[in-house]
Amino acid sequence: MKNKPYPNRVNASVLFCCILCVGLCVFRTSSAQAQDNSLDWLISTAKLEGKTATGIHPRGLILPDELPLIREKMQSEAYQVQLEEWMQRESDLSSEIQSLSSFDARKAAELAALQALLYVLTGQDSWAREALQQLEQVFEDKVIFDNPVARGLTKAAVLRSMAITYDFCYPAWEQQDRNLVNRQLYKTMYTTQASMGFEANYSLVSNWMGVRWGAVLFAALVWDNPDPDSRSIADPLIWDASKRLIDHLNENIYAQGWNAESIGYHIYNWSFIGPALIAFQNRQGRDYPVLDTFAPQAIHSLKAMASSMVNIPVRDGIKGVKPDLSDDNLNIGDGLLAMGLRLYPNAQLPAIKWMHDYLGEKSLYSVLYDRGNLKSENPENMDWLNHADTTQGLLVFRKSFEGPEDIVALFNVSQKRIAGHKGPDVNTFRIIGGGVPLAIGAGRTGLVAGQTNLFTKRPGESEKGDNSAGKLVDFAFEGQGSGHALGSGSSMGVEEHLRKFTVAYDEESGAEAVFLVEDYSVNGRIWRLNTPEFNQVTLLEDGFLIQTPTGFTLQTKVLHTAKPLSLAKTSIRYGGNTSRLNPGILWQGQAYSHSTAIDIPIAGNSKVLLVLQAPGRQQPRVISTETNVQVGSLEIPLFNPKLNENTVQP
C-alpha cells in the first residue's frame, strides 16, 4: 500500500510531457512564421511603441561635461594628426565593408561606432547621420536579429558598438531615430544575456562570460526607459549582469592579478568589461571605486601583465609583443592601458601612462582618457621589474622599460588548471630580448611540438599534452629584475620533472642577460627550445647559436656533457593546425608562419646556459665546475636538489 501513489506520479509526469510537447509544437510553428520580425516574436516591445526614449547622453564612456574639453583638445596640432588618422580608419573600414561579398553586421556596427566617435570629436552632425545609416543596415541582418542563439562573441561585439553609437549620437539624432535604436538595443542585450550560442564556453572562468556580461551591462547602462512612470525593464538586466560579472572576475583574475586564461584573453575580455565598469562608475559618480566593487584583485593586473610586454614593432603603426603562454599568441591588443587611465588608482597612473605611451596605444579610449596632462614615470621606479603570481605559479623577470630591445624572461608552472583556455605549458619559460621573441610557445593550439620544454621523446606534429598542473616550489627576486624560480610537474609526461630557471642581468657577466635552465627528471630525453623562423639557428658541438635580425646573439651551451652533441632542428607551424584567429608570428610588418624547434638529447637531467649578447660584442668566457658556472666575472651556483629538503628528489 505504501507504493500506491506511484501510478499517480507517473500519470502527472506523462500529462506534463504531453503539455510540453504540444507547447513546443505551437512554439515551433509560431516562431517559424515570426522570425522575420527582428526578434519581436521572442521579445515584445509593443508596450514601448509611441513612447519616447529620453535620457542624458553621453553617459557610458564619458559624461556630458567632458565633451567640451575633448573637442577643445582636438583643435591642437598634435590631436589634429590623430583626428586625421581616425578619419582614415573610417574611410578604410567603409571601403572594406563595401568590398565584401556578403554583409558583415559586426564590421558595419564597428563602423557606426567609429563614425559616432568622429561625431564626438568634431561635433559634426553628419557623422551621427552616417552612423545611424549603418545601424539601420545592421537591424536588417538576419543572423543577429532573427537568431537568438547566434554566435555570442559576434552578437556581443555588435551590441557594444550599438550601445556606443546610441550613447554618443543621441544628441544629434531625431527622436524617432533614438526610439528605433533604443528598441533594438534592448532586444540585442536581452538575447545576449539569455544565450551566447552553441559554440560558447559557459564556464564561469571563461572570457566568453566576461564578454557576455560586460556587453550587456554596458548596453543596459546607456539604455533609456521610455516609460518613466514604471520601473525600468533594463534594471533586472543590470542587476543580473553586475552579479554575474563579479562572479566571473573572481574566477578569471587571480589574487595577484594574473588572468587565468593568460594575457591575450585578458585584453580581449577587458575590451568588453572595461567599458561596462566605466559606465557603472559614471552612473555612481566619477570618484566611485568601481574596481573595489567588481574586482579588487584586478588592481594588480596591469602590473602583472603589462610588465611582460615589449614595444617591438609588429605591423605598420602597431607595437607590442608579449609572452605566448597558455594557447595564446605573441601579439597584443589595444585599449587596455588607456582604460586603465580611467579606472585605476592614482598611485598607478604614472606607470600606466608610461606603458600606454611606450606601446603606442591609439584606441578610442586613448582619445577619451589620455588628457596629456598626466605625468608619466618609468615603471622600473615603481617596482614593476618583477612580478609573482603564486596562484598561477608565474614569475616575471625584466631588465628595463626603455625600448624595443628590452629584455623580459618569464617562468610558468600553470599551478591551476581551469575550464577555459589552458595550454600545455607546465614548467616552461619564455624570453623576449634584443628586439625579437627568442624563446616562444606554440601559439593558439593545444599541440605540444611548438612548446619550449622537456619531452620524453621528440614530439610529433599532432601530439597533445596532458592537463596536469605544476607546482611552484620556490622563487626569489634578487634586484634589478634578476632572480630565480623552481617548479615541478610536466604537461609532456615527464616523470618527476624539476626545473630551476635562473635569470641574471648583472653587468659582471659582460653580457646583456644570462639564463640558466637546470632540469631533473626520470625520463626526460629531449630538451626543446622554439624560436621564430626569422632567427637564424646554428647547431654547435656543445649547444647552438641564435642570431637575430637585429644583431643580437643568444649562445646556448649544455654544461657537463660529452661532446659533440647530436642536436637537431625542425620547422614547426606556429599555432599548430589552427587556421581561424591564427595570425602567425607578427614582426616588423610581416607574418611568419613557423618557428624553429631546436632539440638537445639528454639523459634525464641537464644544465643549459643561455647568454644574450648585444650586437658587435663578443660572447663572454664561460667556465663551469661541479658547483657553479662563471660567465665573465659573474658566478652562478648550480642547483643541487639533494641539498634542498623542499624539492622533489630526482
XYZ file of C-alpha atoms in Angstrom, residues 377-641:
265
model
C 57.015 57.640 -14.657
C 59.219 54.732 -15.663
C 57.639 51.602 -14.150
C 61.123 50.489 -13.104
C 60.922 53.173 -10.400
C 57.617 51.716 -9.224
C 58.769 48.142 -8.679
C 57.489 46.737 -11.991
C 60.663 44.843 -12.985
C 59.465 41.697 -11.227
C 56.101 40.170 -10.559
C 54.990 36.951 -8.885
C 51.599 35.292 -9.103
C 51.660 32.351 -6.743
C 48.207 31.124 -7.786
C 49.226 30.652 -11.410
C 52.803 29.850 -10.406
C 54.297 32.543 -12.617
C 57.293 34.859 -12.340
C 58.306 37.881 -14.454
C 61.955 38.979 -14.689
C 62.507 42.226 -16.612
C 65.687 44.237 -17.179
C 64.318 47.654 -18.185
C 61.480 49.743 -19.651
C 63.290 51.666 -22.348
C 62.556 50.419 -25.851
C 62.150 47.508 -28.274
C 65.399 45.884 -27.137
C 64.131 45.478 -23.555
C 64.624 42.001 -22.111
C 61.847 40.030 -20.415
C 62.010 36.461 -19.139
C 59.012 34.632 -17.739
C 58.718 31.301 -15.932
C 55.404 29.477 -15.571
C 54.286 26.249 -13.908
C 50.496 26.520 -14.542
C 49.701 25.662 -10.972
C 45.954 25.962 -11.513
C 44.146 24.311 -14.443
C 40.785 25.798 -15.384
C 37.731 25.122 -17.558
C 38.805 27.810 -20.002
C 41.830 28.423 -22.202
C 44.815 26.482 -20.937
C 47.775 25.311 -22.951
C 50.331 22.554 -22.232
C 52.756 24.984 -20.596
C 53.721 23.486 -17.231
C 57.339 24.213 -16.248
C 58.128 26.360 -19.276
C 59.868 29.663 -19.879
C 59.689 32.500 -22.400
C 62.350 35.038 -23.388
C 61.928 38.298 -25.322
C 65.050 40.381 -25.921
C 67.129 42.321 -28.397
C 64.070 43.379 -30.372
C 62.734 39.867 -31.032
C 60.970 36.966 -29.344
C 63.708 34.419 -28.569
C 62.095 31.510 -26.703
C 58.428 31.085 -27.563
C 55.490 28.712 -27.191
C 53.213 27.032 -29.697
C 50.643 29.791 -30.216
C 46.890 29.232 -30.371
C 46.893 25.454 -30.106
C 46.942 22.569 -27.649
C 49.617 20.782 -29.683
C 52.989 20.488 -27.970
C 55.569 20.449 -30.769
C 55.830 24.237 -30.681
C 56.369 24.388 -26.919
C 59.686 25.200 -25.242
C 60.027 22.423 -22.683
C 61.362 18.997 -21.707
C 59.951 15.921 -23.506
C 60.187 12.152 -23.184
C 60.878 11.938 -26.928
C 60.807 14.146 -29.982
C 57.111 15.174 -30.149
C 55.045 14.531 -33.260
C 53.325 17.421 -35.003
C 49.837 16.245 -33.934
C 50.767 15.306 -30.366
C 48.876 16.919 -27.491
C 49.885 17.489 -23.884
C 48.010 16.487 -20.776
C 46.073 18.595 -18.294
C 48.390 18.089 -15.333
C 49.091 21.042 -13.058
C 52.541 22.077 -11.938
C 53.800 23.380 -8.616
C 55.804 26.468 -7.795
C 58.305 25.161 -5.261
C 60.406 28.240 -4.623
C 61.375 31.629 -6.061
C 63.332 34.783 -5.207
C 63.894 38.208 -6.741
C 67.438 39.478 -6.414
C 67.267 43.095 -7.586
C 67.332 44.861 -10.963
C 64.939 42.289 -12.405
C 67.126 39.256 -11.680
C 66.085 36.175 -9.712
C 65.233 32.519 -9.920
C 62.294 30.129 -9.743
C 61.920 26.435 -9.047
C 58.990 24.420 -10.370
C 57.867 20.819 -10.623
C 55.465 19.000 -12.923
C 55.015 18.383 -16.639
C 52.440 18.639 -19.428
C 54.527 16.247 -21.524
C 54.512 13.061 -19.470
C 57.962 13.705 -17.975
C 58.102 11.973 -14.610
C 59.299 13.854 -11.538
C 60.297 16.850 -13.617
C 62.018 19.526 -11.530
C 63.224 22.710 -13.248
C 65.177 25.660 -11.893
C 65.189 28.807 -14.018
C 67.757 31.487 -13.141
C 67.876 34.997 -14.652
C 70.894 37.288 -14.179
C 71.102 40.825 -15.553
C 74.326 41.648 -13.661
C 76.916 43.724 -15.513
C 79.661 41.412 -14.207
C 78.670 38.805 -16.764
C 79.791 41.001 -19.628
C 76.548 40.117 -21.441
C 73.087 41.646 -21.738
C 71.498 38.726 -19.888
C 72.271 35.229 -18.641
C 69.684 32.441 -18.282
C 70.382 29.073 -16.675
C 67.893 26.214 -17.073
C 68.527 23.196 -14.842
C 66.323 20.130 -15.326
C 65.979 16.933 -13.328
C 63.698 14.057 -14.306
C 63.286 10.297 -14.567
C 62.544 10.043 -18.279
C 63.292 13.409 -19.892
C 65.051 12.779 -23.206
C 64.608 15.873 -25.396
C 65.264 19.455 -24.279
C 63.480 21.680 -26.796
C 63.504 25.424 -27.444
C 61.322 27.065 -30.098
C 62.314 30.368 -31.689
C 60.691 32.318 -34.570
C 61.805 31.244 -38.019
C 63.326 34.650 -38.793
C 66.024 33.981 -36.166
C 68.997 32.138 -37.677
C 69.954 28.953 -35.803
C 73.401 27.343 -35.991
C 73.965 23.968 -34.321
C 77.251 23.602 -32.418
C 79.008 20.672 -30.794
C 78.026 21.800 -27.285
C 74.812 23.725 -27.962
C 73.546 26.206 -30.527
C 73.694 29.861 -31.540
C 70.688 32.065 -32.364
C 71.487 35.147 -34.437
C 68.662 37.676 -34.612
C 67.925 40.070 -37.498
C 68.651 42.881 -35.020
C 72.243 41.700 -34.484
C 71.861 40.162 -31.028
C 73.143 36.634 -30.357
C 71.881 34.004 -27.942
C 74.653 31.491 -27.254
C 73.362 28.249 -25.757
C 75.756 25.827 -24.096
C 74.995 22.464 -22.471
C 77.086 22.092 -19.334
C 78.704 18.892 -18.073
C 78.026 16.776 -21.128
C 80.080 14.817 -23.637
C 80.836 16.420 -26.996
C 79.790 16.540 -29.738
C 76.065 16.577 -29.114
C 73.627 15.226 -31.692
C 71.415 18.291 -31.898
C 68.609 18.635 -34.423
C 66.311 21.373 -35.630
C 62.970 21.272 -37.402
C 60.294 23.668 -38.622
C 57.005 23.816 -36.655
C 53.858 25.625 -37.774
C 53.014 28.305 -35.239
C 49.515 27.716 -33.915
C 49.544 24.060 -34.962
C 46.601 23.220 -37.200
C 44.610 26.283 -36.102
C 43.541 28.399 -39.064
C 40.919 30.792 -37.689
C 42.322 33.546 -35.430
C 45.883 32.423 -36.060
C 47.858 35.495 -37.154
C 51.203 33.701 -37.018
C 54.298 35.409 -35.602
C 53.940 39.125 -36.349
C 57.209 41.052 -36.541
C 58.341 44.186 -38.351
C 55.372 44.297 -40.716
C 55.380 40.631 -41.690
C 53.599 37.487 -40.515
C 55.730 34.371 -40.101
C 54.017 31.006 -40.076
C 56.668 28.779 -38.446
C 59.067 28.504 -35.564
C 62.336 26.593 -35.484
C 62.433 23.843 -32.864
C 65.922 23.023 -31.556
C 66.327 19.658 -29.813
C 69.075 18.670 -27.398
C 69.235 14.991 -26.427
C 69.606 14.439 -22.679
C 69.510 11.519 -20.237
C 67.072 12.680 -17.562
C 68.975 15.692 -16.270
C 70.545 18.710 -17.943
C 72.036 22.139 -17.299
C 71.633 24.547 -20.224
C 73.170 28.031 -20.180
C 71.828 30.770 -22.477
C 73.796 34.018 -22.843
C 72.309 37.007 -24.675
C 74.807 39.461 -26.142
C 74.420 42.825 -27.882
C 75.496 43.470 -31.500
C 79.240 43.874 -32.082
C 80.226 42.385 -28.732
C 81.906 39.045 -28.148
C 80.281 36.369 -26.056
C 81.880 36.260 -22.566
C 84.016 33.347 -21.433
C 82.146 30.537 -19.685
C 83.756 28.250 -17.084
C 81.742 25.591 -15.295
C 82.545 23.338 -12.353
C 80.508 20.815 -10.407
C 79.206 23.548 -8.114
C 78.947 26.733 -10.182
C 79.146 28.327 -13.607
C 81.088 31.512 -14.259
C 80.027 33.882 -17.046
C 82.552 36.681 -17.390
C 83.198 37.549 -13.760
C 79.700 36.560 -12.596
C 79.410 33.296 -10.666
C 76.095 31.444 -10.515
C 75.801 28.494 -8.105
C 74.447 25.299 -9.644
C 71.399 23.712 -8.110
C 71.685 20.505 -6.127
C 68.209 19.095 -5.418
